[in-house]
PDB file of C-alpha atoms and ligand atoms in Angstrom:
ATOM      1  CA  UNK R  55     -25.889-116.063 -72.946  1.00  0.00           C
ATOM      2  CA  UNK R  56     -23.450-118.128 -74.994  1.00  0.00           C
ATOM      3  CA  UNK R  57     -24.970-121.503 -74.148  1.00  0.00           C
ATOM      4  CA  UNK R  58     -25.806-123.097 -77.506  1.00  0.00           C
ATOM      5  CA  UNK R  59     -28.342-125.751 -76.520  1.00  0.00           C
ATOM      6  CA  UNK R  60     -31.209-125.098 -74.129  1.00  0.00           C
ATOM      7  CA  UNK R  61     -33.415-127.981 -73.015  1.00  0.00           C
ATOM      8  CA  UNK R  62     -37.045-126.936 -72.474  1.00  0.00           C
ATOM      9  CA  UNK R  63     -39.975-128.754 -70.930  1.00  0.00           C
ATOM     10  CA  UNK R  64     -41.778-128.146 -74.228  1.00  0.00           C
ATOM     11  CA  UNK R  65     -39.353-130.608 -75.855  1.00  0.00           C
ATOM     12  CA  UNK R  66     -40.444-133.553 -73.695  1.00  0.00           C
ATOM     13  CA  UNK R  67     -43.058-136.295 -74.088  1.00  0.00           C
ATOM     14  CA  UNK R  68     -43.820-138.675 -71.203  1.00  0.00           C
ATOM     15  CA  UNK R  69     -44.423-142.343 -72.158  1.00  0.00           C
ATOM     16  CA  UNK R  70     -47.152-143.889 -69.953  1.00  0.00           C
ATOM     17  CA  UNK R  71     -48.117-147.550 -69.513  1.00  0.00           C
ATOM     18  CA  UNK R  72     -51.858-148.045 -69.016  1.00  0.00           C
ATOM     19  CA  UNK R  73     -53.554-151.266 -67.892  1.00  0.00           C
ATOM     20  CA  UNK R  74     -56.967-152.622 -66.920  1.00  0.00           C
ATOM     21  CA  UNK R  75     -58.150-152.679 -63.295  1.00  0.00           C
ATOM     22  CA  UNK R  76     -59.028-150.154 -60.632  1.00  0.00           C
ATOM     23  CA  UNK R  77     -56.863-148.366 -58.100  1.00  0.00           C
ATOM     24  CA  UNK R  78     -53.729-149.806 -59.719  1.00  0.00           C
ATOM     25  CA  UNK R  79     -50.398-147.990 -59.757  1.00  0.00           C
ATOM     26  CA  UNK R  80     -48.096-150.923 -60.423  1.00  0.00           C
ATOM     27  CA  UNK R  81     -44.317-150.408 -60.185  1.00  0.00           C
ATOM     28  CA  UNK R  82     -42.135-151.851 -62.950  1.00  0.00           C
ATOM     29  CA  UNK R  83     -39.130-153.670 -61.462  1.00  0.00           C
ATOM     30  CA  UNK R  84     -36.714-152.941 -64.295  1.00  0.00           C
ATOM     31  CA  UNK R  85     -37.717-149.264 -64.448  1.00  0.00           C
ATOM     32  CA  UNK R  86     -37.624-147.769 -60.930  1.00  0.00           C
ATOM     33  CA  UNK R  87     -40.077-144.833 -60.713  1.00  0.00           C
ATOM     34  CA  UNK R  88     -42.120-145.945 -63.754  1.00  0.00           C
ATOM     35  CA  UNK R  89     -45.534-147.542 -63.212  1.00  0.00           C
ATOM     36  CA  UNK R  90     -48.452-149.127 -65.014  1.00  0.00           C
ATOM     37  CA  UNK R  91     -51.592-147.056 -64.333  1.00  0.00           C
ATOM     38  CA  UNK R  92     -55.224-148.132 -64.351  1.00  0.00           C
ATOM     39  CA  UNK R  93     -57.498-145.561 -65.980  1.00  0.00           C
ATOM     40  CA  UNK R  94     -58.892-144.262 -62.658  1.00  0.00           C
ATOM     41  CA  UNK R  95     -55.335-143.444 -61.531  1.00  0.00           C
ATOM     42  CA  UNK R  96     -54.485-141.425 -64.628  1.00  0.00           C
ATOM     43  CA  UNK R  97     -55.968-138.061 -63.574  1.00  0.00           C
ATOM     44  CA  UNK R  98     -53.607-137.743 -60.590  1.00  0.00           C
ATOM     45  CA  UNK R  99     -50.529-138.670 -62.602  1.00  0.00           C
ATOM     46  CA  UNK R 100     -51.481-136.573 -65.621  1.00  0.00           C
ATOM     47  CA  UNK R 101     -52.238-133.708 -63.254  1.00  0.00           C
ATOM     48  CA  UNK R 102     -48.678-133.891 -61.918  1.00  0.00           C
ATOM     49  CA  UNK R 103     -47.260-133.866 -65.456  1.00  0.00           C
ATOM     50  CA  UNK R 104     -49.418-130.899 -66.479  1.00  0.00           C
ATOM     51  CA  UNK R 105     -48.411-129.158 -63.252  1.00  0.00           C
ATOM     52  CA  UNK R 106     -44.715-129.251 -64.196  1.00  0.00           C
ATOM     53  CA  UNK R 107     -45.598-128.015 -67.678  1.00  0.00           C
ATOM     54  CA  UNK R 108     -45.256-131.189 -69.761  1.00  0.00           C
ATOM     55  CA  UNK R 109     -47.000-130.680 -73.113  1.00  0.00           C
ATOM     56  CA  UNK R 110     -47.588-134.273 -74.188  1.00  0.00           C
ATOM     57  CA  UNK R 111     -47.923-137.939 -73.224  1.00  0.00           C
ATOM     58  CA  UNK R 112     -47.524-141.158 -75.261  1.00  0.00           C
ATOM     59  CA  UNK R 113     -49.714-144.098 -74.221  1.00  0.00           C
ATOM     60  CA  UNK R 114     -48.668-147.761 -74.315  1.00  0.00           C
ATOM     61  CA  UNK R 115     -51.361-150.352 -73.560  1.00  0.00           C
ATOM     62  CA  UNK R 116     -51.048-153.451 -71.411  1.00  0.00           C
ATOM     63  CA  UNK R 117     -54.083-155.565 -72.438  1.00  0.00           C
ATOM     64  CA  UNK R 118     -56.199-157.933 -70.370  1.00  0.00           C
ATOM     65  CA  UNK R 119     -55.371-160.798 -72.714  1.00  0.00           C
ATOM     66  CA  UNK R 120     -53.140-161.393 -75.701  1.00  0.00           C
ATOM     67  CA  UNK R 121     -53.800-163.437 -78.842  1.00  0.00           C
ATOM     68  CA  UNK R 122     -52.180-164.333 -82.151  1.00  0.00           C
ATOM     69  CA  UNK R 123     -53.681-161.317 -83.915  1.00  0.00           C
ATOM     70  CA  UNK R 124     -53.176-158.744 -81.139  1.00  0.00           C
ATOM     71  CA  UNK R 125     -56.918-158.090 -81.133  1.00  0.00           C
ATOM     72  CA  UNK R 126     -57.083-155.615 -78.241  1.00  0.00           C
ATOM     73  CA  UNK R 127     -54.677-153.296 -80.088  1.00  0.00           C
ATOM     74  CA  UNK R 128     -57.490-152.317 -82.454  1.00  0.00           C
ATOM     75  CA  UNK R 129     -60.526-152.742 -80.201  1.00  0.00           C
ATOM     76  CA  UNK R 130     -62.674-149.639 -79.727  1.00  0.00           C
ATOM     77  CA  UNK R 131     -62.991-150.605 -76.060  1.00  0.00           C
ATOM     78  CA  UNK R 132     -59.290-151.366 -75.628  1.00  0.00           C
ATOM     79  CA  UNK R 133     -57.183-149.923 -72.846  1.00  0.00           C
ATOM     80  CA  UNK R 134     -55.538-147.240 -74.993  1.00  0.00           C
ATOM     81  CA  UNK R 135     -58.779-145.693 -76.313  1.00  0.00           C
ATOM     82  CA  UNK R 136     -60.004-145.660 -72.709  1.00  0.00           C
ATOM     83  CA  UNK R 137     -56.835-143.842 -71.608  1.00  0.00           C
ATOM     84  CA  UNK R 138     -57.066-141.343 -74.460  1.00  0.00           C
ATOM     85  CA  UNK R 139     -60.686-140.515 -73.639  1.00  0.00           C
ATOM     86  CA  UNK R 140     -59.875-140.044 -69.941  1.00  0.00           C
ATOM     87  CA  UNK R 141     -56.866-137.843 -70.690  1.00  0.00           C
ATOM     88  CA  UNK R 142     -58.701-135.616 -73.184  1.00  0.00           C
ATOM     89  CA  UNK R 143     -61.721-135.336 -70.883  1.00  0.00           C
ATOM     90  CA  UNK R 144     -59.621-134.191 -67.933  1.00  0.00           C
ATOM     91  CA  UNK R 145     -56.847-132.226 -69.664  1.00  0.00           C
ATOM     92  CA  UNK R 146     -58.069-130.935 -73.009  1.00  0.00           C
ATOM     93  CA  UNK R 147     -54.865-128.941 -73.604  1.00  0.00           C
ATOM     94  CA  UNK R 148     -52.597-131.966 -73.106  1.00  0.00           C
ATOM     95  CA  UNK R 149     -51.304-133.378 -76.406  1.00  0.00           C
ATOM     96  CA  UNK R 150     -52.159-137.091 -76.392  1.00  0.00           C
ATOM     97  CA  UNK R 151     -50.195-139.501 -78.552  1.00  0.00           C
ATOM     98  CA  UNK R 152     -50.731-143.239 -78.827  1.00  0.00           C
ATOM     99  CA  UNK R 153     -48.190-145.857 -79.804  1.00  0.00           C
ATOM    100  CA  UNK R 154     -49.452-148.078 -82.636  1.00  0.00           C
ATOM    101  CA  UNK R 155     -48.067-151.588 -82.619  1.00  0.00           C
ATOM    102  CA  UNK R 156     -49.167-155.183 -81.991  1.00  0.00           C
ATOM    103  CA  UNK R 157     -46.307-156.421 -79.805  1.00  0.00           C
ATOM    104  CA  UNK R 158     -47.918-155.538 -76.462  1.00  0.00           C
ATOM    105  CA  UNK R 159     -51.106-157.332 -77.609  1.00  0.00           C
ATOM    106  CA  UNK R 160     -49.863-160.474 -79.370  1.00  0.00           C
ATOM    107  CA  UNK R 161     -49.322-163.809 -77.580  1.00  0.00           C
ATOM    108  CA  UNK R 162     -46.076-164.273 -79.552  1.00  0.00           C
ATOM    109  CA  UNK R 163     -44.815-160.746 -78.760  1.00  0.00           C
ATOM    110  CA  UNK R 164     -43.942-159.777 -82.323  1.00  0.00           C
ATOM    111  CA  UNK R 165     -44.912-156.393 -83.756  1.00  0.00           C
ATOM    112  CA  UNK R 166     -46.933-158.009 -86.545  1.00  0.00           C
ATOM    113  CA  UNK R 167     -48.994-161.066 -87.379  1.00  0.00           C
ATOM    114  CA  UNK R 168     -47.103-164.305 -87.924  1.00  0.00           C
ATOM    115  CA  UNK R 169     -47.389-166.340 -91.144  1.00  0.00           C
ATOM    116  CA  UNK R 170     -45.289-169.486 -91.578  1.00  0.00           C
ATOM    117  CA  UNK R 171     -43.033-168.510 -88.675  1.00  0.00           C
ATOM    118  CA  UNK R 172     -42.303-164.993 -89.904  1.00  0.00           C
ATOM    119  CA  UNK R 173     -43.904-161.569 -89.427  1.00  0.00           C
ATOM    120  CA  UNK R 174     -46.208-160.914 -92.403  1.00  0.00           C
ATOM    121  CA  UNK R 175     -45.651-157.232 -93.152  1.00  0.00           C
ATOM    122  CA  UNK R 176     -48.568-156.714 -95.518  1.00  0.00           C
ATOM    123  CA  UNK R 177     -51.151-158.580 -93.411  1.00  0.00           C
ATOM    124  CA  UNK R 178     -50.115-156.412 -90.450  1.00  0.00           C
ATOM    125  CA  UNK R 179     -50.668-153.060 -92.198  1.00  0.00           C
ATOM    126  CA  UNK R 180     -54.508-152.987 -92.059  1.00  0.00           C
ATOM    127  CA  UNK R 181     -54.439-153.957 -88.375  1.00  0.00           C
ATOM    128  CA  UNK R 182     -52.074-151.095 -87.535  1.00  0.00           C
ATOM    129  CA  UNK R 183     -54.304-148.726 -89.510  1.00  0.00           C
ATOM    130  CA  UNK R 184     -57.374-150.004 -87.670  1.00  0.00           C
ATOM    131  CA  UNK R 185     -55.668-149.440 -84.313  1.00  0.00           C
ATOM    132  CA  UNK R 186     -54.606-145.918 -85.299  1.00  0.00           C
ATOM    133  CA  UNK R 187     -58.185-145.125 -86.360  1.00  0.00           C
ATOM    134  CA  UNK R 188     -59.565-146.318 -83.010  1.00  0.00           C
ATOM    135  CA  UNK R 189     -57.088-144.062 -81.205  1.00  0.00           C
ATOM    136  CA  UNK R 190     -57.982-141.116 -83.437  1.00  0.00           C
ATOM    137  CA  UNK R 191     -61.695-141.738 -82.799  1.00  0.00           C
ATOM    138  CA  UNK R 192     -60.958-141.739 -79.064  1.00  0.00           C
ATOM    139  CA  UNK R 193     -59.377-138.284 -79.460  1.00  0.00           C
ATOM    140  CA  UNK R 194     -55.649-138.889 -79.933  1.00  0.00           C
ATOM    141  CA  UNK R 195     -53.853-135.882 -81.409  1.00  0.00           C
ATOM    142  CA  UNK R 196     -50.983-138.053 -82.651  1.00  0.00           C
ATOM    143  CA  UNK R 197     -50.643-141.714 -83.578  1.00  0.00           C
ATOM    144  CA  UNK R 198     -47.125-143.188 -83.508  1.00  0.00           C
ATOM    145  CA  UNK R 199     -46.558-146.417 -85.462  1.00  0.00           C
ATOM    146  CA  UNK R 200     -43.639-148.277 -83.855  1.00  0.00           C
ATOM    147  CA  UNK R 201     -44.021-151.621 -85.612  1.00  0.00           C
ATOM    148  CA  UNK R 202     -41.378-150.886 -88.272  1.00  0.00           C
ATOM    149  CA  UNK R 203     -43.594-152.458 -90.964  1.00  0.00           C
ATOM    150  CA  UNK R 204     -42.900-151.225 -94.487  1.00  0.00           C
ATOM    151  CA  UNK R 205     -45.757-148.959 -95.595  1.00  0.00           C
ATOM    152  CA  UNK R 206     -47.207-148.511 -92.094  1.00  0.00           C
ATOM    153  CA  UNK R 207     -47.295-144.692 -92.307  1.00  0.00           C
ATOM    154  CA  UNK R 208     -49.088-144.712 -95.661  1.00  0.00           C
ATOM    155  CA  UNK R 209     -51.650-147.308 -94.519  1.00  0.00           C
ATOM    156  CA  UNK R 210     -52.422-145.316 -91.378  1.00  0.00           C
ATOM    157  CA  UNK R 211     -52.490-141.948 -93.180  1.00  0.00           C
ATOM    158  CA  UNK R 212     -54.846-143.271 -95.865  1.00  0.00           C
ATOM    159  CA  UNK R 213     -57.335-144.790 -93.410  1.00  0.00           C
ATOM    160  CA  UNK R 214     -57.285-141.718 -91.154  1.00  0.00           C
ATOM    161  CA  UNK R 215     -57.917-139.419 -94.137  1.00  0.00           C
ATOM    162  CA  UNK R 216     -60.610-141.704 -95.590  1.00  0.00           C
ATOM    163  CA  UNK R 217     -62.307-141.699 -92.175  1.00  0.00           C
ATOM    164  CA  UNK R 218     -62.290-137.914 -91.721  1.00  0.00           C
ATOM    165  CA  UNK R 219     -59.275-137.700 -89.403  1.00  0.00           C
ATOM    166  CA  UNK R 220     -57.093-135.566 -91.642  1.00  0.00           C
ATOM    167  CA  UNK R 221     -55.966-133.540 -88.603  1.00  0.00           C
ATOM    168  CA  UNK R 222     -54.651-136.489 -86.606  1.00  0.00           C
ATOM    169  CA  UNK R 223     -50.864-136.361 -86.852  1.00  0.00           C
ATOM    170  CA  UNK R 224     -48.611-139.323 -87.608  1.00  0.00           C
ATOM    171  CA  UNK R 225     -45.285-139.533 -85.750  1.00  0.00           C
ATOM    172  CA  UNK R 226     -43.407-142.331 -87.474  1.00  0.00           C
ATOM    173  CA  UNK R 227     -40.843-144.391 -85.581  1.00  0.00           C
ATOM    174  CA  UNK R 228     -38.842-143.938 -88.768  1.00  0.00           C
ATOM    175  CA  UNK R 229     -35.356-145.188 -87.936  1.00  0.00           C
ATOM    176  CA  UNK R 230     -35.823-147.778 -85.209  1.00  0.00           C
ATOM    177  CA  UNK R 231     -32.948-150.086 -84.447  1.00  0.00           C
ATOM    178  CA  UNK R 232     -32.993-153.713 -83.299  1.00  0.00           C
ATOM    179  CA  UNK R 233     -31.526-152.565 -79.999  1.00  0.00           C
ATOM    180  CA  UNK R 234     -30.758-154.357 -76.737  1.00  0.00           C
ATOM    181  CA  UNK R 235     -31.847-151.180 -74.947  1.00  0.00           C
ATOM    182  CA  UNK R 236     -35.552-152.119 -75.136  1.00  0.00           C
ATOM    183  CA  UNK R 237     -35.243-154.824 -72.483  1.00  0.00           C
ATOM    184  CA  UNK R 238     -36.901-153.024 -69.550  1.00  0.00           C
ATOM    185  CA  UNK R 239     -39.794-151.915 -71.773  1.00  0.00           C
ATOM    186  CA  UNK R 240     -40.436-155.519 -72.736  1.00  0.00           C
ATOM    187  CA  UNK R 241     -40.739-156.357 -69.043  1.00  0.00           C
ATOM    188  CA  UNK R 242     -43.067-153.375 -68.561  1.00  0.00           C
ATOM    189  CA  UNK R 243     -45.315-154.331 -71.466  1.00  0.00           C
ATOM    190  CA  UNK R 244     -44.773-158.081 -71.430  1.00  0.00           C
ATOM    191  CA  UNK R 245     -43.835-157.721 -75.080  1.00  0.00           C
ATOM    192  CA  UNK R 246     -40.680-159.767 -75.550  1.00  0.00           C
ATOM    193  CA  UNK R 247     -40.892-161.941 -78.679  1.00  0.00           C
ATOM    194  CA  UNK R 248     -41.591-165.585 -77.704  1.00  0.00           C
ATOM    195  CA  UNK R 249     -39.375-166.755 -80.544  1.00  0.00           C
ATOM    196  CA  UNK R 250     -36.717-165.181 -82.724  1.00  0.00           C
ATOM    197  CA  UNK R 251     -36.091-161.471 -82.506  1.00  0.00           C
ATOM    198  CA  UNK R 252     -36.972-158.208 -84.228  1.00  0.00           C
ATOM    199  CA  UNK R 253     -34.044-158.113 -86.635  1.00  0.00           C
ATOM    200  CA  UNK R 254     -36.394-159.099 -89.450  1.00  0.00           C
ATOM    201  CA  UNK R 255     -38.082-155.703 -89.236  1.00  0.00           C
ATOM    202  CA  UNK R 256     -35.998-153.398 -87.018  1.00  0.00           C
ATOM    203  CA  UNK R 257     -32.769-151.909 -88.296  1.00  0.00           C
ATOM    204  CA  UNK R 258     -29.210-153.217 -88.083  1.00  0.00           C
ATOM    205  CA  UNK R 259     -27.507-151.181 -85.333  1.00  0.00           C
ATOM    206  CA  UNK R 260     -24.445-150.721 -87.581  1.00  0.00           C
ATOM    207  CA  UNK R 261     -26.297-148.807 -90.316  1.00  0.00           C
ATOM    208  CA  UNK R 262     -26.845-145.063 -90.650  1.00  0.00           C
ATOM    209  CA  UNK R 263     -27.316-144.551 -94.422  1.00  0.00           C
ATOM    210  CA  UNK R 264     -30.170-147.025 -94.170  1.00  0.00           C
ATOM    211  CA  UNK R 265     -31.735-144.774 -91.505  1.00  0.00           C
ATOM    212  CA  UNK R 266     -31.820-141.911 -94.020  1.00  0.00           C
ATOM    213  CA  UNK R 267     -33.694-144.145 -96.471  1.00  0.00           C
ATOM    214  CA  UNK R 268     -36.149-145.211 -93.782  1.00  0.00           C
ATOM    215  CA  UNK R 269     -36.822-141.578 -92.836  1.00  0.00           C
ATOM    216  CA  UNK R 270     -37.224-140.535 -96.490  1.00  0.00           C
ATOM    217  CA  UNK R 271     -39.792-143.296 -96.910  1.00  0.00           C
ATOM    218  CA  UNK R 272     -41.780-142.176 -93.852  1.00  0.00           C
ATOM    219  CA  UNK R 273     -41.806-138.596 -95.148  1.00  0.00           C
ATOM    220  CA  UNK R 274     -42.939-139.750 -98.595  1.00  0.00           C
ATOM    221  CA  UNK R 275     -45.735-141.767 -96.963  1.00  0.00           C
ATOM    222  CA  UNK R 276     -47.016-138.714 -95.089  1.00  0.00           C
ATOM    223  CA  UNK R 277     -45.339-138.642 -91.677  1.00  0.00           C
ATOM    224  CA  UNK R 278     -45.742-135.320 -89.853  1.00  0.00           C
ATOM    225  CA  UNK R 279     -42.866-136.089 -87.484  1.00  0.00           C
ATOM    226  CA  UNK R 280     -39.904-138.452 -87.858  1.00  0.00           C
ATOM    227  CA  UNK R 281     -37.907-140.297 -85.204  1.00  0.00           C
ATOM    228  CA  UNK R 282     -34.598-141.942 -84.410  1.00  0.00           C
ATOM    229  CA  UNK R 283     -34.749-144.668 -81.753  1.00  0.00           C
ATOM    230  CA  UNK R 284     -32.922-145.402 -79.448  1.00  0.00           C
ATOM    231  CA  UNK R 285     -31.228-142.071 -78.772  1.00  0.00           C
ATOM    232  CA  UNK R 286     -27.990-142.283 -76.809  1.00  0.00           C
ATOM    233  CA  UNK R 287     -26.095-144.759 -78.951  1.00  0.00           C
ATOM    234  CA  UNK R 288     -27.444-143.110 -82.127  1.00  0.00           C
ATOM    235  CA  UNK R 289     -26.619-139.395 -81.749  1.00  0.00           C
ATOM    236  CA  UNK R 290     -24.662-139.537 -85.002  1.00  0.00           C
ATOM    237  CA  UNK R 291     -27.824-140.685 -86.777  1.00  0.00           C
ATOM    238  CA  UNK R 292     -29.774-137.930 -85.006  1.00  0.00           C
ATOM    239  CA  UNK R 293     -27.347-135.257 -86.215  1.00  0.00           C
ATOM    240  CA  UNK R 294     -27.313-136.648 -89.746  1.00  0.00           C
ATOM    241  CA  UNK R 295     -31.135-136.706 -89.785  1.00  0.00           C
ATOM    242  CA  UNK R 296     -31.291-133.117 -88.539  1.00  0.00           C
ATOM    243  CA  UNK R 297     -28.945-131.933 -91.271  1.00  0.00           C
ATOM    244  CA  UNK R 298     -30.861-133.859 -93.936  1.00  0.00           C
ATOM    245  CA  UNK R 299     -34.556-133.310 -93.067  1.00  0.00           C
ATOM    246  CA  UNK R 300     -36.688-130.335 -91.986  1.00  0.00           C
ATOM    247  CA  UNK R 301     -39.632-132.138 -90.366  1.00  0.00           C
ATOM    248  CA  UNK R 302     -39.882-132.162 -86.557  1.00  0.00           C
ATOM    249  CA  UNK R 303     -37.394-134.784 -85.379  1.00  0.00           C
ATOM    250  CA  UNK R 304     -38.154-136.927 -82.327  1.00  0.00           C
ATOM    251  CA  UNK R 305     -35.685-138.956 -80.306  1.00  0.00           C
ATOM    252  CA  UNK R 306     -36.783-141.833 -78.108  1.00  0.00           C
ATOM    253  CA  UNK R 307     -34.679-142.016 -74.916  1.00  0.00           C
ATOM    254  CA  UNK R 308     -35.584-145.665 -74.384  1.00  0.00           C
ATOM    255  CA  UNK R 309     -36.138-147.830 -71.335  1.00  0.00           C
ATOM    256  CA  UNK R 310     -32.639-149.303 -71.214  1.00  0.00           C
ATOM    257  CA  UNK R 311     -31.128-145.808 -71.337  1.00  0.00           C
ATOM    258  CA  UNK R 312     -33.420-144.888 -68.434  1.00  0.00           C
ATOM    259  CA  UNK R 313     -32.716-147.966 -66.323  1.00  0.00           C
ATOM    260  CA  UNK R 314     -28.932-147.699 -66.740  1.00  0.00           C
ATOM    261  CA  UNK R 315     -28.917-144.224 -65.221  1.00  0.00           C
ATOM    262  CA  UNK R 316     -31.352-145.252 -62.486  1.00  0.00           C
ATOM    263  CA  UNK R 317     -29.186-148.247 -61.528  1.00  0.00           C
ATOM    264  CA  UNK R 318     -25.932-146.282 -61.530  1.00  0.00           C
ATOM    265  CA  UNK R 319     -27.554-143.477 -59.561  1.00  0.00           C
ATOM    266  CA  UNK R 320     -29.014-145.882 -56.996  1.00  0.00           C
ATOM    267  CA  UNK R 321     -25.548-147.372 -56.515  1.00  0.00           C
ATOM    268  CA  UNK R 322     -23.988-143.958 -56.055  1.00  0.00           C
ATOM    269  CA  UNK R 323     -21.815-144.427 -59.110  1.00  0.00           C
ATOM    270  CA  UNK R 324     -23.079-141.303 -60.874  1.00  0.00           C
ATOM    271  CA  UNK R 325     -24.993-138.135 -59.992  1.00  0.00           C
ATOM    272  CA  UNK R 326     -28.385-139.109 -61.429  1.00  0.00           C
ATOM    273  CA  UNK R 327     -29.749-135.587 -61.822  1.00  0.00           C
ATOM    274  CA  UNK R 328     -26.644-134.344 -63.625  1.00  0.00           C
ATOM    275  CA  UNK R 329     -26.593-137.452 -65.808  1.00  0.00           C
ATOM    276  CA  UNK R 330     -30.227-137.044 -66.829  1.00  0.00           C
ATOM    277  CA  UNK R 331     -29.838-133.369 -67.749  1.00  0.00           C
ATOM    278  CA  UNK R 332     -26.566-134.075 -69.592  1.00  0.00           C
ATOM    279  CA  UNK R 333     -28.162-136.909 -71.576  1.00  0.00           C
ATOM    280  CA  UNK R 334     -31.299-134.967 -72.517  1.00  0.00           C
ATOM    281  CA  UNK R 335     -29.296-131.858 -73.438  1.00  0.00           C
ATOM    282  CA  UNK R 336     -26.989-134.002 -75.579  1.00  0.00           C
ATOM    283  CA  UNK R 337     -29.933-135.539 -77.427  1.00  0.00           C
ATOM    284  CA  UNK R 338     -31.221-132.040 -78.129  1.00  0.00           C
ATOM    285  CA  UNK R 339     -27.738-130.831 -79.133  1.00  0.00           C
ATOM    286  CA  UNK R 340     -27.617-133.672 -81.663  1.00  0.00           C
ATOM    287  CA  UNK R 341     -30.704-132.190 -83.309  1.00  0.00           C
ATOM    288  CA  UNK R 342     -33.841-133.619 -81.696  1.00  0.00           C
ATOM    289  CA  UNK R 343     -36.811-131.235 -81.394  1.00  0.00           C
ATOM    290  CA  UNK R 344     -38.829-133.732 -79.353  1.00  0.00           C
ATOM    291  CA  UNK R 345     -37.541-136.178 -76.741  1.00  0.00           C
ATOM    292  CA  UNK R 346     -39.679-139.061 -75.581  1.00  0.00           C
ATOM    293  CA  UNK R 347     -38.287-139.900 -72.156  1.00  0.00           C
ATOM    294  CA  UNK R 348     -39.245-141.688 -68.939  1.00  0.00           C
ATOM    295  CA  UNK R 349     -37.357-138.889 -67.159  1.00  0.00           C
ATOM    296  CA  UNK R 350     -39.972-136.363 -68.347  1.00  0.00           C
ATOM    297  CA  UNK R 351     -41.581-135.640 -64.950  1.00  0.00           C
ATOM    298  CA  UNK R 352     -38.267-135.393 -63.091  1.00  0.00           C
ATOM    299  CA  UNK R 353     -36.607-133.338 -65.829  1.00  0.00           C
ATOM    300  CA  UNK R 354     -39.648-131.071 -65.965  1.00  0.00           C
ATOM    301  CA  UNK R 355     -39.402-130.485 -62.233  1.00  0.00           C
ATOM    302  CA  UNK R 356     -35.671-129.744 -62.407  1.00  0.00           C
ATOM    303  CA  UNK R 357     -36.092-127.425 -65.407  1.00  0.00           C
ATOM    304  CA  UNK R 358     -38.749-125.547 -63.466  1.00  0.00           C
ATOM    305  CA  UNK R 359     -36.317-125.049 -60.585  1.00  0.00           C
ATOM    306  CA  UNK R 360     -33.770-123.249 -62.807  1.00  0.00           C
TER     307      UNK R 360
HETATM  308  O1  PB1 I  40     -38.546-147.590 -74.054  1.00  0.00           O
HETATM  309  C1  PB1 I  40     -38.427-148.506 -74.874  1.00  0.00           C
HETATM  310  O2  PB1 I  40     -37.602-149.430 -74.742  1.00  0.00           O
HETATM  311  C2  PB1 I  40     -39.344-148.470 -76.067  1.00  0.00           C
HETATM  312  C3  PB1 I  40     -39.487-149.819 -76.726  1.00  0.00           C
HETATM  313  C4  PB1 I  40     -40.277-149.738 -78.007  1.00  0.00           C
HETATM  314  C5  PB1 I  40     -41.608-149.065 -77.792  1.00  0.00           C
HETATM  315  N1  PB1 I  40     -42.029-148.366 -78.949  1.00  0.00           N
HETATM  316  C6  PB1 I  40     -40.360-151.086 -78.698  1.00  0.00           C
HETATM  317  C7  PB1 I  40     -39.589-152.140 -77.953  1.00  0.00           C
HETATM  318  C8  PB1 I  40     -39.423-153.415 -78.742  1.00  0.00           C
HETATM  319  O3  PB1 I  40     -39.033-153.368 -79.906  1.00  0.00           O
HETATM  320  O4  PB1 I  40     -39.694-154.419 -78.145  1.00  0.00           O
HETATM  321  C9  PB1 I  40     -41.794-151.546 -78.909  1.00  0.00           C
HETATM  322  C10 PB1 I  40     -42.007-151.849 -80.341  1.00  0.00           C
HETATM  323  N2  PB1 I  40     -43.381-151.803 -80.731  1.00  0.00           N
END
């Protein structure tokens, strides 16, 4: 009765990697228990998530081929629109979000197009908007720009509204740090930058006032939900964001945070289940309304057992 923070399944979003092929459920070495799914394998997995009561999923695409411009990211026949259509057809009540970025689709692995050896922010904006529109057309309830390009929320919001998708929500990856904790994801999506790093567009890990400015900008540009990412090493930023802003606040419990617990648990160094529930409860205690986590299915099962 006096417990102050209660984690609920309704707080959780499950990130899902989708790829081309048939009958593929491909394990990801650096993320034990996480897989890449071909479209035909989605109904079973989504059915399990819906069964435990998960309200939402977030799709990440693994394309057939990559190129300089990240073309499949904004193709109407790309893997993410296919996944969205399949999910909405089978589970109409499931909230379907789609990550909007180029890094999984570009041959160089950066989140934007490259001009003279650097990411060209402004040339990337229309491509992100185009991708978001394709996902909205496919039925996505939420589009989530993770590219950390200045003006990405406004570009996406404007094109969605101009195209009649006023009701498609935008969850901005507002305060996203240039973190080492994305390593396993980059293996999962094959999205490590082939040169340089993301410090030219992701935030300095030492800054928190800057995060407030980034979030204010996303809100001004029309974000419906804001985010701090990663989560565990940034709970101070989460708490500060919660005290400063009223919009729904998402936390992304990223791949490295997942894999650390999995590795320690597999080695018997920590009690994995207790660690997961402690971590997710702490992220909520810090102020997150929404937690994007690869632990979603397991946590949902454990929450249901309470
Ligand atoms: O779980 C994770 O590590 C998420 C990684 C995150 C996905 N939105 C980014 C990783 C990166 O910066 O490489 C992808 C950025 N578009």
